[in-house]
PDB file of C-alpha atoms and ligand atoms in Angstrom:
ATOM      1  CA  UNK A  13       0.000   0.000   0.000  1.00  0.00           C
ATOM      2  CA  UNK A  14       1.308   3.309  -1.324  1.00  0.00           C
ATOM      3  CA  UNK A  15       1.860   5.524   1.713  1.00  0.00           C
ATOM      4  CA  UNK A  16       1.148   8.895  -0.353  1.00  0.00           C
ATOM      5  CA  UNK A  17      -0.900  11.545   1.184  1.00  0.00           C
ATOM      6  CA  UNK A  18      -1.384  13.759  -1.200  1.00  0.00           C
ATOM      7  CA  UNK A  19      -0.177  13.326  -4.996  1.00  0.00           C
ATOM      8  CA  UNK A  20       0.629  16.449  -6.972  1.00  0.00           C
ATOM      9  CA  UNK A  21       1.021  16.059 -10.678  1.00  0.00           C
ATOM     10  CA  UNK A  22       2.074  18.519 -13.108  1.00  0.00           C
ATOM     11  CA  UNK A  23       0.074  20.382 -11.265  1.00  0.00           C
ATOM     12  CA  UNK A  24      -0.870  23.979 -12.596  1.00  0.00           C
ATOM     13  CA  UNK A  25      -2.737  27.169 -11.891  1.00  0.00           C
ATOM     14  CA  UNK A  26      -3.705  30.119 -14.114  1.00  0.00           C
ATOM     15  CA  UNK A  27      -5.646  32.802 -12.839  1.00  0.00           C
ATOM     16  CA  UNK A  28      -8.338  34.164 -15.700  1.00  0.00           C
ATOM     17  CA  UNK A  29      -8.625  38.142 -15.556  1.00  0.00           C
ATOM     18  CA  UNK A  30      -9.533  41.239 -17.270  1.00  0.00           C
ATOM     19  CA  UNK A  31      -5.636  41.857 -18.178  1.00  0.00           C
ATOM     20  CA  UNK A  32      -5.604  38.285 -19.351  1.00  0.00           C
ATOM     21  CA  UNK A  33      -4.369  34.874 -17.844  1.00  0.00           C
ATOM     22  CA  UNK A  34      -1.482  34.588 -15.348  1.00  0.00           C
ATOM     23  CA  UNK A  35       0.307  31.708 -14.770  1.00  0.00           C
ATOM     24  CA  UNK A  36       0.561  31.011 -10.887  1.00  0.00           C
ATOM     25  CA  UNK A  37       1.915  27.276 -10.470  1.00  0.00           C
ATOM     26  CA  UNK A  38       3.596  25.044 -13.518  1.00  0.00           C
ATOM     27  CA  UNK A  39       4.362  21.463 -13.675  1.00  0.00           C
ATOM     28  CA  UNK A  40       4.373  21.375  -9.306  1.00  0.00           C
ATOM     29  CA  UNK A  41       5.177  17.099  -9.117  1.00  0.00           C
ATOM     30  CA  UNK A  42       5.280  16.193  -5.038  1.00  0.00           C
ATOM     31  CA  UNK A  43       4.256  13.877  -3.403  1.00  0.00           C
ATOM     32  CA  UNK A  44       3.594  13.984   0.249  1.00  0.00           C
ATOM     33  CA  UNK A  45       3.441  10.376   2.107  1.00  0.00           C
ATOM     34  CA  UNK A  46       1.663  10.240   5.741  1.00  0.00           C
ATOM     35  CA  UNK A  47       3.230  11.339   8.952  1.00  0.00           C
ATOM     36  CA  UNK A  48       5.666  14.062   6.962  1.00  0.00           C
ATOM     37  CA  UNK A  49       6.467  17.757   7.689  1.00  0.00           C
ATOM     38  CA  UNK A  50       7.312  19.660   5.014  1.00  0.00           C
ATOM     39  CA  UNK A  51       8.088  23.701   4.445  1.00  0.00           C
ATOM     40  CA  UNK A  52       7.337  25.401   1.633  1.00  0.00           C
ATOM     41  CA  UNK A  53       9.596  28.517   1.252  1.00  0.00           C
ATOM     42  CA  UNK A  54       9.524  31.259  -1.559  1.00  0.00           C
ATOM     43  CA  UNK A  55       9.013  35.001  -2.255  1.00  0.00           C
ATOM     44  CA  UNK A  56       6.099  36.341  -1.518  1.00  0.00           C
ATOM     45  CA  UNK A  57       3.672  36.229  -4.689  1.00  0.00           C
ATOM     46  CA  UNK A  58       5.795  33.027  -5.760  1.00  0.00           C
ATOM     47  CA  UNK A  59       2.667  30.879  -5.351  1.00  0.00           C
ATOM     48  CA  UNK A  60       2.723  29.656  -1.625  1.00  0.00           C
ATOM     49  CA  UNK A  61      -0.614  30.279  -0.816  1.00  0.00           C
ATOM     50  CA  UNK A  62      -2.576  29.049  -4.015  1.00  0.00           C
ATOM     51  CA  UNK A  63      -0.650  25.821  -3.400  1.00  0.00           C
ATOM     52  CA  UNK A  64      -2.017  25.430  -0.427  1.00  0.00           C
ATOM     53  CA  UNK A  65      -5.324  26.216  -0.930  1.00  0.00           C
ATOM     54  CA  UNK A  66      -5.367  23.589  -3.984  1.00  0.00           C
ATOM     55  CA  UNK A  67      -3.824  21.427  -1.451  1.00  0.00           C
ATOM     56  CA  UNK A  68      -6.770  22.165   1.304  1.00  0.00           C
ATOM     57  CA  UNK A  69      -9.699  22.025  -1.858  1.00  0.00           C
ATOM     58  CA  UNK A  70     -10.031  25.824  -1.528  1.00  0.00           C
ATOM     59  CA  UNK A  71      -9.267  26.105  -4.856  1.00  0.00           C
ATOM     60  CA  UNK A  72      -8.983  23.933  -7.945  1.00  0.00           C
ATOM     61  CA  UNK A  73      -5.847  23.328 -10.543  1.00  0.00           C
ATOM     62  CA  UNK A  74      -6.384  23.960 -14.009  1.00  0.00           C
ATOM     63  CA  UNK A  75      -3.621  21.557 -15.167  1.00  0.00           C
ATOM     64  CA  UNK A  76      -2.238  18.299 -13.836  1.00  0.00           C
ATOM     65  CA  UNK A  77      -4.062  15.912 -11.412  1.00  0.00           C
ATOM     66  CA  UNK A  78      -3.867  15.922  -7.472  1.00  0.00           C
ATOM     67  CA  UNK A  79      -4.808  13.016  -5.762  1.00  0.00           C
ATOM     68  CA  UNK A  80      -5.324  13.057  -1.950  1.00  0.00           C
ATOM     69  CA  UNK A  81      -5.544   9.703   0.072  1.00  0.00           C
ATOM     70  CA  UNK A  82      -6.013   7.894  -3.153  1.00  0.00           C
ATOM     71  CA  UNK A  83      -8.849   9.960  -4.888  1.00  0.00           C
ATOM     72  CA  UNK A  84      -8.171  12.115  -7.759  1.00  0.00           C
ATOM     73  CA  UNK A  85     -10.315  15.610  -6.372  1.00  0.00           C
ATOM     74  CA  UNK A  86     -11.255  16.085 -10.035  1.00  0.00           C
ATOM     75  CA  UNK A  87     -13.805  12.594 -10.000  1.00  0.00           C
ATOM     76  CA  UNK A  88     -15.760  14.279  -6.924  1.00  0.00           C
ATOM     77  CA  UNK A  89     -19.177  16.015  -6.523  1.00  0.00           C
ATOM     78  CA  UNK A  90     -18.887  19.795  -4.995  1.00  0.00           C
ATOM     79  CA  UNK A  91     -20.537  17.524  -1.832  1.00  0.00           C
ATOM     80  CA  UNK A  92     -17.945  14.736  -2.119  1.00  0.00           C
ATOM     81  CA  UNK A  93     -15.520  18.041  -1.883  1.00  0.00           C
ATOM     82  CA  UNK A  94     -16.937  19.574   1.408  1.00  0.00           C
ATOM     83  CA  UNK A  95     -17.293  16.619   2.930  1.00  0.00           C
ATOM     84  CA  UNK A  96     -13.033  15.052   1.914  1.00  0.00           C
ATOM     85  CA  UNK A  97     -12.357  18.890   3.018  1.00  0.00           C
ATOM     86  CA  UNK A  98     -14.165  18.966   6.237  1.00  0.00           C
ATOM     87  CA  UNK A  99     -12.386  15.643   7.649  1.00  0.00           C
ATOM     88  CA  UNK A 100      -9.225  15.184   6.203  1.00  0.00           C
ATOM     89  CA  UNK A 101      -7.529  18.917   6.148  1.00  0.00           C
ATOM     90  CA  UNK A 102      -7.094  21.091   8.979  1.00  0.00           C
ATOM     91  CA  UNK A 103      -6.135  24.634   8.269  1.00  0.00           C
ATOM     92  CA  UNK A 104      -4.090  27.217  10.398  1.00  0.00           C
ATOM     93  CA  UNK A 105      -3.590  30.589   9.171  1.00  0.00           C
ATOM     94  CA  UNK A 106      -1.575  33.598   9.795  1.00  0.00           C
ATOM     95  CA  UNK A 107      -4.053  35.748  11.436  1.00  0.00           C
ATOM     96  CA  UNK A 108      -5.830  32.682  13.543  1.00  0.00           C
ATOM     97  CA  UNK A 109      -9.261  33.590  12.371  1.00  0.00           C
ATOM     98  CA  UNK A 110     -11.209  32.979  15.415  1.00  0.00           C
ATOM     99  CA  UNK A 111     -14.542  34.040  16.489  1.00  0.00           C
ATOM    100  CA  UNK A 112     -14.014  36.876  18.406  1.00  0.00           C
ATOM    101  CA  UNK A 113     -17.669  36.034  19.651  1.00  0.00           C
ATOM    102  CA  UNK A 114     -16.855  32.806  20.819  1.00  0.00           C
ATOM    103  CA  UNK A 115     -15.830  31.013  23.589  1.00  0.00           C
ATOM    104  CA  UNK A 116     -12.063  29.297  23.016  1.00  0.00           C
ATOM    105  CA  UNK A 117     -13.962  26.079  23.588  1.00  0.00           C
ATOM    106  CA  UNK A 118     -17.041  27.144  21.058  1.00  0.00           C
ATOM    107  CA  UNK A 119     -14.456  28.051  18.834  1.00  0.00           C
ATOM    108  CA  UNK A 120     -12.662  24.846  18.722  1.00  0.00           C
ATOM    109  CA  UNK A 121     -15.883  22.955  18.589  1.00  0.00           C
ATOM    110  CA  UNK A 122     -16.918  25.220  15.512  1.00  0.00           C
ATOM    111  CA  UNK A 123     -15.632  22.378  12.943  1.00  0.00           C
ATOM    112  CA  UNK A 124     -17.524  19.604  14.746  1.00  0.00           C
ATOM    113  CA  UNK A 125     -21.056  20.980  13.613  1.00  0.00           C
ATOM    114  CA  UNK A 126     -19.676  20.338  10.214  1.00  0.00           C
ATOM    115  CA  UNK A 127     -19.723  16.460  10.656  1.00  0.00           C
ATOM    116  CA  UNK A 128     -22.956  14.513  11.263  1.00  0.00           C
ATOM    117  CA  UNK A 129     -21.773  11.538  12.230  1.00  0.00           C
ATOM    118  CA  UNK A 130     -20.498  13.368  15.736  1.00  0.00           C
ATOM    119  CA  UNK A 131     -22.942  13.658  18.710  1.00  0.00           C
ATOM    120  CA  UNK A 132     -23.681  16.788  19.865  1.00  0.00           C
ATOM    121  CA  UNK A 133     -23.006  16.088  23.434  1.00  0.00           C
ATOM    122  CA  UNK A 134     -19.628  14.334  22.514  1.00  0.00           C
ATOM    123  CA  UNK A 135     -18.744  18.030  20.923  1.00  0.00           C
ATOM    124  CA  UNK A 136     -17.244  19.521  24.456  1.00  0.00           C
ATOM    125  CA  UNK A 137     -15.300  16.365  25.450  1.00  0.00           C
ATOM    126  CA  UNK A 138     -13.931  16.310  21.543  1.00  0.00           C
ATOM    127  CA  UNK A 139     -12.789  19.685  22.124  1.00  0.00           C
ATOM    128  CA  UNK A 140     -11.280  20.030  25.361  1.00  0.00           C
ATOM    129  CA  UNK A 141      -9.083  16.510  24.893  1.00  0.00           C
ATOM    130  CA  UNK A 142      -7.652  19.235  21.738  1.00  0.00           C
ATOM    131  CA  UNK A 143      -7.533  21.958  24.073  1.00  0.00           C
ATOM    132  CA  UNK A 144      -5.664  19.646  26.361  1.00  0.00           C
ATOM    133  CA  UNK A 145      -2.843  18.712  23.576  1.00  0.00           C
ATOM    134  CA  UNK A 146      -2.181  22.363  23.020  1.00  0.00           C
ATOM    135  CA  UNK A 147      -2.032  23.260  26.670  1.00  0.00           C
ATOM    136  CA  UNK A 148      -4.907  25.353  27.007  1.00  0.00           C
ATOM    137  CA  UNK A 149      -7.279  23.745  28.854  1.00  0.00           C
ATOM    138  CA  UNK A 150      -7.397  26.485  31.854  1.00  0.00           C
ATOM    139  CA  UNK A 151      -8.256  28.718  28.586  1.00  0.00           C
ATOM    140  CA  UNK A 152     -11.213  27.071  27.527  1.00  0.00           C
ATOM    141  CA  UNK A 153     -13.984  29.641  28.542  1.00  0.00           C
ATOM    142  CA  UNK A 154     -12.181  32.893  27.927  1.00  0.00           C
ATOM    143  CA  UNK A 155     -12.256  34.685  24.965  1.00  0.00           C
ATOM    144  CA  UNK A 156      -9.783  35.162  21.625  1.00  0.00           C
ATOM    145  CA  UNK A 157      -9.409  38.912  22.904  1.00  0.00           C
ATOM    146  CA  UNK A 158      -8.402  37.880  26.516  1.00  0.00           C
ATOM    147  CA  UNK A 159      -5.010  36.137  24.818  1.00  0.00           C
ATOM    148  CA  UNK A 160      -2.014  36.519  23.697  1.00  0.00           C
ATOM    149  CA  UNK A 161      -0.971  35.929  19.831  1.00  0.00           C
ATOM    150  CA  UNK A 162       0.487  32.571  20.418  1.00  0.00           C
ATOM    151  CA  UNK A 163      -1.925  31.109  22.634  1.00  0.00           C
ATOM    152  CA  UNK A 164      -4.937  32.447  19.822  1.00  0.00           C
ATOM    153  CA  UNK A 165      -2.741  30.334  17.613  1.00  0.00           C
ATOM    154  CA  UNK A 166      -2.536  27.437  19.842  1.00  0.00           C
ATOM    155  CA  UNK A 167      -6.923  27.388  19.956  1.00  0.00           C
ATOM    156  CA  UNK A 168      -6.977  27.710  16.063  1.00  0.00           C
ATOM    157  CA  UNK A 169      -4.401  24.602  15.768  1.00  0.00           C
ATOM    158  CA  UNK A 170      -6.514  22.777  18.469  1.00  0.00           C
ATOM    159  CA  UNK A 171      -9.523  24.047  16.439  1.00  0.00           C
ATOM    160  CA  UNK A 172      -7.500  22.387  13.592  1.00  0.00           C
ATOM    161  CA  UNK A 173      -7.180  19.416  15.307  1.00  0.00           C
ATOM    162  CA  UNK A 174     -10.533  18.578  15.933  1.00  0.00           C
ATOM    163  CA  UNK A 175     -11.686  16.800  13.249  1.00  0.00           C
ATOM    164  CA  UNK A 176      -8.335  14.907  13.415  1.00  0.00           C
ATOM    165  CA  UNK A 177      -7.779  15.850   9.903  1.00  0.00           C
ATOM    166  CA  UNK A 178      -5.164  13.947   7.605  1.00  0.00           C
ATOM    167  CA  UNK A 179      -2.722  16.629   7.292  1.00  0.00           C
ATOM    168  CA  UNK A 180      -2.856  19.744   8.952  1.00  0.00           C
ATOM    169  CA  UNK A 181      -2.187  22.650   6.337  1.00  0.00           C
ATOM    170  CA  UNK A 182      -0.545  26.108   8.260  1.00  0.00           C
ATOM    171  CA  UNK A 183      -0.137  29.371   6.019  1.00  0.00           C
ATOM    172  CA  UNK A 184       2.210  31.488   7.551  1.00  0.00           C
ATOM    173  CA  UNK A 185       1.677  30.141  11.018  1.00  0.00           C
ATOM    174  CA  UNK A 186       4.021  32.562  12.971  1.00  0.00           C
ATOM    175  CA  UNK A 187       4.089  35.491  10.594  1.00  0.00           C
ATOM    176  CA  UNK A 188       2.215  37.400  13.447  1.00  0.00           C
ATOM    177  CA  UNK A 189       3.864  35.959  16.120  1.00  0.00           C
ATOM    178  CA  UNK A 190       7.108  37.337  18.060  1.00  0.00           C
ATOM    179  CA  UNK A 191       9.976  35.107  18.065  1.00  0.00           C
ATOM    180  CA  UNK A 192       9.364  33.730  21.819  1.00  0.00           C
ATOM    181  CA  UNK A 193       5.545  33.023  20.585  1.00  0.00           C
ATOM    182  CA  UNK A 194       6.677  31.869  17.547  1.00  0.00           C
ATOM    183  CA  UNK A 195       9.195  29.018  18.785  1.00  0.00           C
ATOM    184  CA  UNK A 196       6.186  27.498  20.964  1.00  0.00           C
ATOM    185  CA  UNK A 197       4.037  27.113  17.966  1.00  0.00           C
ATOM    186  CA  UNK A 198       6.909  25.097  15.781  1.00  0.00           C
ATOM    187  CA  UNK A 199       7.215  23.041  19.381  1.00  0.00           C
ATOM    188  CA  UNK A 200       3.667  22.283  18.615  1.00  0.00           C
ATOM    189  CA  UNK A 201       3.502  21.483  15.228  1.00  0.00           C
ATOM    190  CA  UNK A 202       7.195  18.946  15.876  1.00  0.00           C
ATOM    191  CA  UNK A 203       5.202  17.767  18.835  1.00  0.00           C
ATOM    192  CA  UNK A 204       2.527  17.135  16.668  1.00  0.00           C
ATOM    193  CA  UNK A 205       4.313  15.700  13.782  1.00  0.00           C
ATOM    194  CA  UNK A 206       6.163  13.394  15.864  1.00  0.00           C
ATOM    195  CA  UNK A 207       2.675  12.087  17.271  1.00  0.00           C
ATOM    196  CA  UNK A 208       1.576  11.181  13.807  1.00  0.00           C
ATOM    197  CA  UNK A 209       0.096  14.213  12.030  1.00  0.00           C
ATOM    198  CA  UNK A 210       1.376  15.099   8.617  1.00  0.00           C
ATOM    199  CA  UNK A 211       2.363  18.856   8.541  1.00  0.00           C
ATOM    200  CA  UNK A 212       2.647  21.290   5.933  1.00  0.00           C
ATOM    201  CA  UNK A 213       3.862  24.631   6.182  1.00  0.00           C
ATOM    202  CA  UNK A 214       4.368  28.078   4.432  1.00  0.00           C
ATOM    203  CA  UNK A 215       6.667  29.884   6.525  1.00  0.00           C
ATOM    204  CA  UNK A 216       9.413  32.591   6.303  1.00  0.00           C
ATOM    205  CA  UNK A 217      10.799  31.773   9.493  1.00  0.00           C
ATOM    206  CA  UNK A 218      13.953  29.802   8.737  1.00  0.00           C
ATOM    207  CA  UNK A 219      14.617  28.020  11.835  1.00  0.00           C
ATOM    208  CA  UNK A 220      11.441  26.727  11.418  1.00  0.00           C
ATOM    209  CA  UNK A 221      11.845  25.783   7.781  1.00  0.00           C
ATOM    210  CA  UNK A 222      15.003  24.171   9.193  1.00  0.00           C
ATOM    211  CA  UNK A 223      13.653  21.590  11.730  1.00  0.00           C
ATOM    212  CA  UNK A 224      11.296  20.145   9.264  1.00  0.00           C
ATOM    213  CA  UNK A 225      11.801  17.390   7.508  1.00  0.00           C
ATOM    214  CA  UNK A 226      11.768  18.201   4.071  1.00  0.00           C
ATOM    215  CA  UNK A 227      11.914  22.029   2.233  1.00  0.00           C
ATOM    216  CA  UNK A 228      10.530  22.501  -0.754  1.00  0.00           C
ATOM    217  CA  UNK A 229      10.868  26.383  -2.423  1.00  0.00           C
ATOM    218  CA  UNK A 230       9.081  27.757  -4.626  1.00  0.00           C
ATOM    219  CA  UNK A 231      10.324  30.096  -7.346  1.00  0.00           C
ATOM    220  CA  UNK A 232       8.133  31.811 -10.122  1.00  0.00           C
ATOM    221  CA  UNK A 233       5.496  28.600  -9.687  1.00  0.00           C
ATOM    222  CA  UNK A 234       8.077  25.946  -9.764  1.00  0.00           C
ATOM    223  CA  UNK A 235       9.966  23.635  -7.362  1.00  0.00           C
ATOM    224  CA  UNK A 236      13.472  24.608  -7.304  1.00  0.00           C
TER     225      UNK A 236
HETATM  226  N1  ADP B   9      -7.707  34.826  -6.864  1.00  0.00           N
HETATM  227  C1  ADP B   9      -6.657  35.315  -7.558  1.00  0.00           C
HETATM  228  N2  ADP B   9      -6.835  35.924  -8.745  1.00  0.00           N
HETATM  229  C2  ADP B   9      -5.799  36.377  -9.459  1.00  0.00           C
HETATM  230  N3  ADP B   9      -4.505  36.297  -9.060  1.00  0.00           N
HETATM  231  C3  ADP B   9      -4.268  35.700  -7.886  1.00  0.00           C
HETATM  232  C4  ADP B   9      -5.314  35.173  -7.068  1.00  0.00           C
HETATM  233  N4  ADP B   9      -4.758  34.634  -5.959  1.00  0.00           N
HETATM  234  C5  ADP B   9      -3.429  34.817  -6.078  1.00  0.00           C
HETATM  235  N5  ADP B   9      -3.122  35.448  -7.222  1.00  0.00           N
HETATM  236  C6  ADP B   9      -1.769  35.806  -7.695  1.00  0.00           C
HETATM  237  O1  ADP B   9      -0.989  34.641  -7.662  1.00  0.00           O
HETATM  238  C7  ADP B   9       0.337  34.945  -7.287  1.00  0.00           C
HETATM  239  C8  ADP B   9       0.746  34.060  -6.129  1.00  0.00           C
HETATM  240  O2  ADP B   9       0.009  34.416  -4.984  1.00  0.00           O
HETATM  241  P1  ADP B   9       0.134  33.644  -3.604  1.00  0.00           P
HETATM  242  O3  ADP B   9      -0.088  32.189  -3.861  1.00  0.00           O
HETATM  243  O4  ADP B   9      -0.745  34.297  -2.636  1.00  0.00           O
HETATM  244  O5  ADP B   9       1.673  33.869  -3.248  1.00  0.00           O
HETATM  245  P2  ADP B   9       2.453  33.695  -1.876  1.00  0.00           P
HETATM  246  O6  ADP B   9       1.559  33.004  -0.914  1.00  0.00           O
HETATM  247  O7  ADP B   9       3.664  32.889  -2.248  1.00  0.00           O
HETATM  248  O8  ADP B   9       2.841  35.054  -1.429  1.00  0.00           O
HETATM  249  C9  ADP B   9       0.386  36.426  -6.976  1.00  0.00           C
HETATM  250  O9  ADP B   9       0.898  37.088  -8.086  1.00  0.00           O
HETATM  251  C10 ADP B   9      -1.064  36.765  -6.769  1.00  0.00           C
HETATM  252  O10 ADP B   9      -1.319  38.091  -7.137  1.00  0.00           O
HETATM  253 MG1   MG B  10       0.879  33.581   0.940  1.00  0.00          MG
END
């Protein structure tokens, strides 16, 4: 059995506008087996982002195929999509994107209303055993306001978490982060890694790039 996560080939992306096509990604070939970390460097505008998004089925290629736990994304319904998105990816972004509204706990159950086949009164335990991994538990009824940067980022990776995705996709996870903040989020994601979740990340922090596994960069939409 073919331990590939997620199969990228020839993957491309062009970008339709009023001032004409641009070419974002060309010919990306990776493949990304289970249980790897991997940073993707590059310039900004080199394509980072719309990789991952294709990766998390934000977005779809326009050349190439990606396959992801077997299934080429192409053959599925926009329901067959939501529902491969919803379960297997977990997404952790730059700026966190909680609900300011919400409870830490509400916010990490958030994804679980998503999934029918979870209980509703399994929701809080789901949540706080995620809570619990990223050291928050004492956290769970304040407020995204009443922390600091890293521990925000800590709830949206527990958030992340708690559909225990496939691969857990970060954009930029310490971009907003000082360094001290910063170092206990790539703790988190190693920690993580190292208990069996596959890890992708866009960073342009270079220790971090440095302590994962494997670096791929990306230069004018190509792996260099
Ligand atoms: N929805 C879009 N429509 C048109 N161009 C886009 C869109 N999204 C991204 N781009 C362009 O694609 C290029 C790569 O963007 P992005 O993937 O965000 O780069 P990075 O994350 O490496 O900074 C940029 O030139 C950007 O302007
Ligand atoms: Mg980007």
């Amino acid at each position: 059995m073919s331990d590939v996560l997620i199969r990228l080939s020839q993957l491309g992306k062009c970008f339709s506008g009023p001032a004409g096509d641009v070419t974002v990604l060309k010919n990306i070939n990776l493949a990304i087996e289970r249980g790897e970390i991997l940073a993707v460097i590059g310039k900004s505008g080199s394509g980072k982002s719309t990789l991952l998004s294709i990766i998390g089925l934000l977005d779809n290629a326009t050349a190439g195929h990606y396959a992801l736990c077997d299934t080429d994304v192409r053959s599925l319904s926009h329901y067959q999509t939501s529902i491969l998105r919803n379960q297997n990816i977990g997404w952790v972004f730059q700026n966190f994107n909680l609900v300011s509204e919400l409870s830490v706990l509400k916010n990490v159950e958030l994804p679980l209303k998503y999934n029918k086949n979870i209980k509703k009164t399994d929701y809080k335990a789901i949540a706080l055993k995620q809570l619990e991994r990223v050291g928050l538990l004492d956290k769970q009824n304040n407020f995204p306001e009443q922390l600091s940067g890293g521990q925000q980022q800590r709830v949206a990776i527990a958030r992340a978490l708690v559909g225990e995705p496939d691969v857990l996709l970060c954009d930029e996870p310490t971009g907003n982060l000082d360094s001290e903040n910063a170092d206990q989020i790539v703790d988190l994601l190693l920690t993580l890694n190292a208990a069996g979740s596959t890890v992708l990340i866009v960073t342009h922090n270079e220790s971090l790039a440095q302590q994962c596994g494997r670096i791929i960069e990306i230069k004018d939409g190509m792996i260099v």
